């Protein structure tokens, strides 16, 4: 077990940044004002395994290799390295219990049930010079701090791929970045402020079609929408529906007069356009968006986002494509000849549009 082995060599470092989002209310209507802020703190720890072959034999017997304790965001953490029965190299991050009478860095006296604190974890291999290897990056889903005392393993990379492409001189180093995000609402309140619900209201307006003044025909389907909302969100729709020039030379030419109640949309699938409309009205994607092939949908939505100049949707698609490319580059089933391309796409996802017909991806 983990306690039977000596901790691996490692060292830690920390960095802190703050990002503040401001949301104010009308004091005459609600009698309050408030500010929503998010404080982000990141700590890094380099975990080094000096004798990979020996440790692999120990893992075969069900053992795991723990790191030394390190501090990130004022809390103490430990990483555990192991192999599973499916031939994956795994890492586990666990919050250490508070030390009796401990202060900062021990987690003592802190409220771990604070739902406003979330934890993000990222693992990345380092080369001999200590520089990160971007193709090896692996991100974990965000977790509440209160759940971090329970061990949950991350499948980092297939052992065969790791040994073929990344293992050098029977040793390796991996850096673990731990980011804590604390979201707080502060301000002076003299009355109860209702939660923001404009997105919900606009989503219901789209779903119900109340007051719709244009029908968008896509393939065999028709979508009822509102000219003013489409025009406000997309300069391309503004030019098509309300008239006037667009500064996008690649934008499709108007296909209807500004008084027509029907607009034919070409070169896009109905399911993709439905997601685009949902984003235009709610600034989010529908929950069923991940039911199919994520890469294909992300590619098609990225094309639509560029076509209609929806920068927020473009950012979401590029983030999804970057994550999927990194994941596929680290997966044994990926074509080795495409590792370089996948890394390039992860840094510039828009380039992936030129390769949508590549059967290896």
XYZ file of C-alpha atoms in Angstrom:
361
model
C 0.000 0.000 0.000
C 0.998 3.668 -0.136
C 2.391 3.652 3.395
C 4.900 0.932 2.538
C 6.865 3.117 0.117
C 9.000 6.167 0.638
C 7.605 9.423 -0.810
C 8.861 10.394 -4.250
C 11.141 13.363 -4.749
C 9.354 16.640 -5.399
C 9.250 20.389 -4.946
C 6.475 22.935 -4.950
C 5.787 26.491 -6.038
C 2.760 28.799 -5.907
C 1.281 31.704 -7.836
C -1.829 33.806 -7.191
C -4.036 35.910 -9.444
C -7.356 37.684 -8.972
C -10.148 38.224 -11.437
C -13.159 40.330 -10.480
C -16.555 40.384 -12.157
C -18.805 43.256 -11.135
C -22.599 42.984 -11.015
C -24.574 45.977 -9.715
C -28.291 46.336 -9.118
C -30.659 49.286 -9.404
C -30.826 50.675 -5.863
C -34.130 52.395 -6.567
C -35.746 49.097 -7.573
C -34.095 46.547 -5.308
C -32.417 48.706 -2.677
C -29.073 46.893 -2.879
C -25.733 46.746 -4.637
C -23.274 43.887 -4.762
C -20.014 42.701 -6.304
C -19.261 39.133 -7.368
C -15.539 38.355 -7.170
C -13.528 35.224 -7.884
C -10.144 34.770 -6.207
C -7.918 32.199 -7.898
C -4.832 30.678 -6.276
C -2.584 28.119 -7.991
C 0.076 25.918 -6.411
C 2.386 23.601 -8.342
C 4.255 20.475 -7.268
C 6.835 18.516 -9.295
C 6.651 14.785 -8.624
C 9.751 12.807 -9.731
C 10.005 9.027 -10.056
C 13.717 8.113 -10.171
C 13.397 4.353 -10.791
C 10.405 3.641 -13.001
C 11.136 -0.087 -13.528
C 11.361 -0.843 -9.809
C 8.199 1.089 -9.031
C 6.334 -0.669 -11.845
C 7.093 -4.036 -10.211
C 5.764 -2.763 -6.891
C 2.594 -1.513 -8.588
C 2.001 -5.016 -9.934
C 1.617 -6.096 -6.306
C -1.026 -3.417 -5.698
C 1.240 -0.773 -4.157
C 1.164 2.976 -4.783
C 3.834 5.651 -4.484
C 2.965 8.779 -2.461
C 4.557 12.199 -2.755
C 5.626 14.437 0.077
C 2.987 16.803 1.418
C 2.877 20.191 -0.311
C 0.826 23.375 0.080
C -1.490 25.027 -2.424
C -4.036 27.713 -1.597
C -3.327 27.408 2.117
C -4.204 23.693 2.198
C -1.979 20.613 2.398
C -2.067 18.031 -0.403
C -0.483 14.749 -1.404
C -0.188 13.038 -4.803
C -0.209 9.249 -5.248
C 1.219 7.516 -8.328
C 0.104 4.020 -9.388
C -0.797 1.704 -12.288
C -4.210 0.109 -12.742
C -5.181 -3.287 -14.132
C -6.131 -1.725 -17.498
C -2.511 -0.622 -18.092
C -3.070 3.061 -17.255
C -0.649 5.264 -15.337
C -2.718 7.003 -12.666
C -2.312 9.964 -10.336
C -4.522 10.795 -7.367
C -4.690 14.127 -5.555
C -5.939 14.113 -1.987
C -6.465 16.844 0.598
C -4.527 16.025 3.766
C -6.423 16.109 7.091
C -5.704 19.152 9.286
C -2.885 18.909 11.802
C -3.977 19.378 15.399
C -3.186 22.949 16.389
C -1.942 23.675 12.845
C -2.187 27.040 11.207
C -1.834 28.169 7.640
C -0.921 25.426 5.237
C -2.486 22.669 7.326
C -6.122 23.251 6.537
C -6.792 23.659 10.257
C -9.737 25.843 11.185
C -11.000 26.078 7.612
C -14.548 25.381 6.487
C -14.191 22.594 3.936
C -17.939 22.622 3.383
C -17.740 26.001 1.664
C -19.395 25.255 -1.691
C -17.934 28.466 -3.133
C -14.420 26.927 -3.192
C -13.742 24.715 -6.202
C -10.570 22.810 -7.110
C -9.093 22.336 -10.584
C -6.254 19.874 -11.184
C -3.874 19.583 -14.121
C -1.003 17.134 -14.719
C 1.778 17.644 -17.290
C 5.069 15.825 -17.910
C 8.383 17.717 -17.861
C 11.429 17.146 -20.034
C 15.003 16.834 -18.721
C 15.348 20.616 -18.631
C 12.191 20.902 -16.506
C 10.112 22.343 -19.354
C 6.511 21.146 -19.805
C 5.553 18.811 -22.664
C 2.210 20.231 -23.894
C 1.123 17.007 -25.614
C 1.045 15.240 -22.229
C -1.354 17.607 -20.477
C -4.312 16.086 -18.608
C -7.005 18.160 -16.873
C -9.416 16.908 -14.235
C -12.990 18.101 -13.911
C -13.614 20.791 -11.319
C -14.448 19.456 -7.848
C -15.724 21.037 -4.648
C -13.032 21.394 -1.981
C -15.233 19.515 0.496
C -14.937 16.341 -1.635
C -11.145 16.378 -2.020
C -10.385 14.217 1.031
C -11.731 11.208 -0.831
C -9.194 9.713 -3.246
C -10.200 9.746 -6.922
C -7.689 8.483 -9.472
C -7.029 10.263 -12.762
C -6.151 8.026 -15.715
C -3.171 9.984 -17.006
C -1.781 7.968 -19.915
C -1.553 4.440 -21.276
C 1.647 2.823 -20.026
C 2.670 1.613 -23.509
C 2.424 5.131 -24.968
C 4.173 6.653 -21.968
C 7.101 4.233 -22.196
C 7.390 4.666 -25.985
C 7.267 8.469 -26.194
C 7.949 10.058 -22.813
C 10.042 7.828 -20.524
C 13.756 8.750 -20.633
C 16.583 7.034 -18.693
C 14.094 5.102 -16.571
C 12.870 8.240 -14.770
C 10.270 10.966 -15.255
C 8.877 14.105 -13.644
C 5.285 15.285 -13.705
C 4.008 18.657 -12.527
C 0.685 18.881 -10.748
C -1.032 22.296 -10.840
C -3.715 22.749 -8.174
C -5.981 25.781 -8.592
C -8.480 26.878 -5.940
C -11.285 29.194 -7.045
C -13.203 31.034 -4.326
C -16.307 32.884 -5.469
C -17.805 35.413 -3.073
C -20.606 37.982 -3.178
C -20.013 41.105 -1.170
C -21.718 44.459 -0.884
C -24.225 46.480 1.095
C -27.767 45.132 1.007
C -30.858 47.047 2.100
C -33.312 44.719 0.418
C -33.620 41.328 -1.214
C -32.240 41.154 -4.741
C -33.814 38.479 -6.952
C -31.421 36.170 -8.800
C -30.601 37.092 -12.417
C -32.913 35.238 -14.779
C -32.671 37.030 -18.121
C -31.128 33.955 -19.789
C -33.991 31.791 -18.575
C -36.573 34.275 -19.808
C -34.963 34.549 -23.237
C -34.665 30.774 -23.446
C -38.384 30.446 -22.721
C -39.087 33.124 -25.358
C -37.195 31.055 -27.947
C -38.827 27.785 -26.914
C -42.351 29.227 -26.930
C -41.974 31.391 -30.024
C -44.087 34.166 -28.468
C -43.695 37.358 -30.492
C -41.527 35.667 -33.127
C -41.311 37.719 -36.321
C -39.057 35.608 -38.519
C -38.867 31.925 -39.496
C -35.421 30.471 -40.148
C -35.552 27.502 -42.523
C -32.682 25.026 -42.106
C -32.911 21.828 -44.105
C -36.350 20.344 -43.492
C -36.811 22.191 -40.187
C -38.086 25.678 -39.376
C -37.131 27.772 -36.324
C -39.205 30.716 -35.090
C -37.089 33.576 -33.760
C -36.972 37.326 -33.109
C -35.203 39.728 -35.466
C -34.098 42.159 -32.777
C -32.416 39.470 -30.652
C -30.637 37.897 -33.618
C -29.471 41.315 -34.832
C -28.270 42.365 -31.395
C -26.158 39.215 -31.018
C -24.756 38.779 -34.538
C -23.671 41.509 -36.980
C -24.243 39.031 -39.809
C -27.872 38.470 -38.804
C -28.212 42.234 -38.324
C -27.207 42.837 -41.946
C -29.454 40.049 -43.238
C -32.551 40.879 -41.202
C -32.414 44.638 -40.663
C -30.274 45.745 -43.582
C -26.969 47.567 -43.562
C -23.371 46.557 -44.298
C -21.287 43.963 -42.464
C -17.504 44.249 -42.104
C -17.103 40.499 -42.682
C -16.160 39.950 -46.341
C -16.710 36.186 -45.937
C -20.226 36.522 -44.534
C -22.990 34.947 -46.628
C -24.925 37.452 -48.782
C -28.469 38.374 -47.723
C -30.990 35.796 -48.912
C -34.173 37.705 -48.122
C -35.501 41.245 -47.942
C -35.497 43.019 -44.582
C -39.300 42.779 -44.446
C -39.605 39.082 -45.234
C -40.769 36.759 -42.492
C -38.779 33.743 -43.752
C -35.031 33.265 -44.161
C -33.409 30.197 -45.739
C -30.138 29.158 -44.028
C -27.761 27.044 -46.127
C -24.695 24.879 -45.375
C -25.499 24.001 -41.767
C -27.171 21.042 -40.087
C -30.468 21.666 -38.209
C -29.047 20.183 -34.987
C -26.058 22.543 -35.163
C -28.228 25.581 -35.919
C -30.508 24.687 -32.997
C -27.469 24.865 -30.690
C -26.413 28.174 -32.272
C -29.867 29.669 -31.644
C -29.811 28.422 -28.058
C -26.453 30.171 -27.537
C -27.698 33.406 -29.118
C -30.608 33.559 -26.682
C -29.001 32.188 -23.502
C -25.218 32.573 -23.916
C -24.908 28.845 -23.246
C -25.186 25.529 -25.066
C -28.105 23.107 -24.617
C -27.438 20.223 -22.160
C -27.895 17.555 -24.842
C -25.004 18.971 -26.899
C -22.553 16.309 -25.658
C -24.756 13.330 -26.506
C -23.019 12.579 -29.837
C -19.485 12.943 -31.180
C -18.080 15.911 -29.258
C -15.290 16.640 -31.734
C -17.604 16.703 -34.762
C -20.139 18.942 -33.019
C -17.406 21.275 -31.738
C -15.984 21.567 -35.268
C -19.362 22.360 -36.812
C -20.241 24.871 -34.099
C -16.861 26.559 -34.539
C -17.587 27.004 -38.257
C -21.015 28.471 -37.400
C -19.515 30.755 -34.729
C -17.058 32.165 -37.252
C -19.778 32.502 -39.888
C -22.082 34.539 -37.626
C -19.288 36.268 -35.655
C -20.288 34.830 -32.280
C -17.068 35.287 -30.314
C -18.366 33.678 -27.116
C -19.400 30.510 -28.939
C -16.088 30.474 -30.791
C -14.197 30.587 -27.474
C -16.243 27.681 -26.067
C -15.661 25.535 -29.175
C -11.928 26.247 -29.242
C -11.648 25.272 -25.569
C -13.509 21.990 -26.199
C -11.378 21.173 -29.262
C -8.168 21.974 -27.376
C -9.144 19.644 -24.524
C -10.154 16.826 -26.891
C -6.940 17.147 -28.914
C -4.788 16.936 -25.796
C -6.777 13.929 -24.621
C -6.455 12.118 -27.945
C -2.739 12.865 -28.177
C -2.261 11.122 -24.817
C -4.492 8.157 -25.673
C -2.986 4.959 -27.000
C -5.606 4.696 -29.730
C -4.446 7.959 -31.382
C -2.381 7.697 -34.556
C 1.272 8.454 -33.658
C 1.674 10.318 -36.955
C -0.932 12.853 -35.794
C 0.519 13.719 -32.373
C 2.233 16.796 -33.756
C -0.917 17.929 -35.583
C -3.081 17.374 -32.509
C -0.745 19.512 -30.436
C -0.851 22.234 -33.109
C -4.670 22.111 -33.238
C -4.834 22.342 -29.435
C -2.926 25.633 -29.596
C -4.930 26.937 -32.582
C -8.232 25.012 -32.812
C -9.457 27.064 -35.779
C -6.877 25.242 -37.926
C -8.777 22.007 -37.323
C -11.507 23.134 -39.713
C -9.118 22.461 -42.626
C -8.761 18.849 -41.498
C -12.348 17.866 -40.731
C -12.124 15.075 -43.308
C -9.065 13.464 -41.705
C -10.099 9.937 -40.698
C -7.418 9.694 -38.003
C -9.148 12.311 -35.844
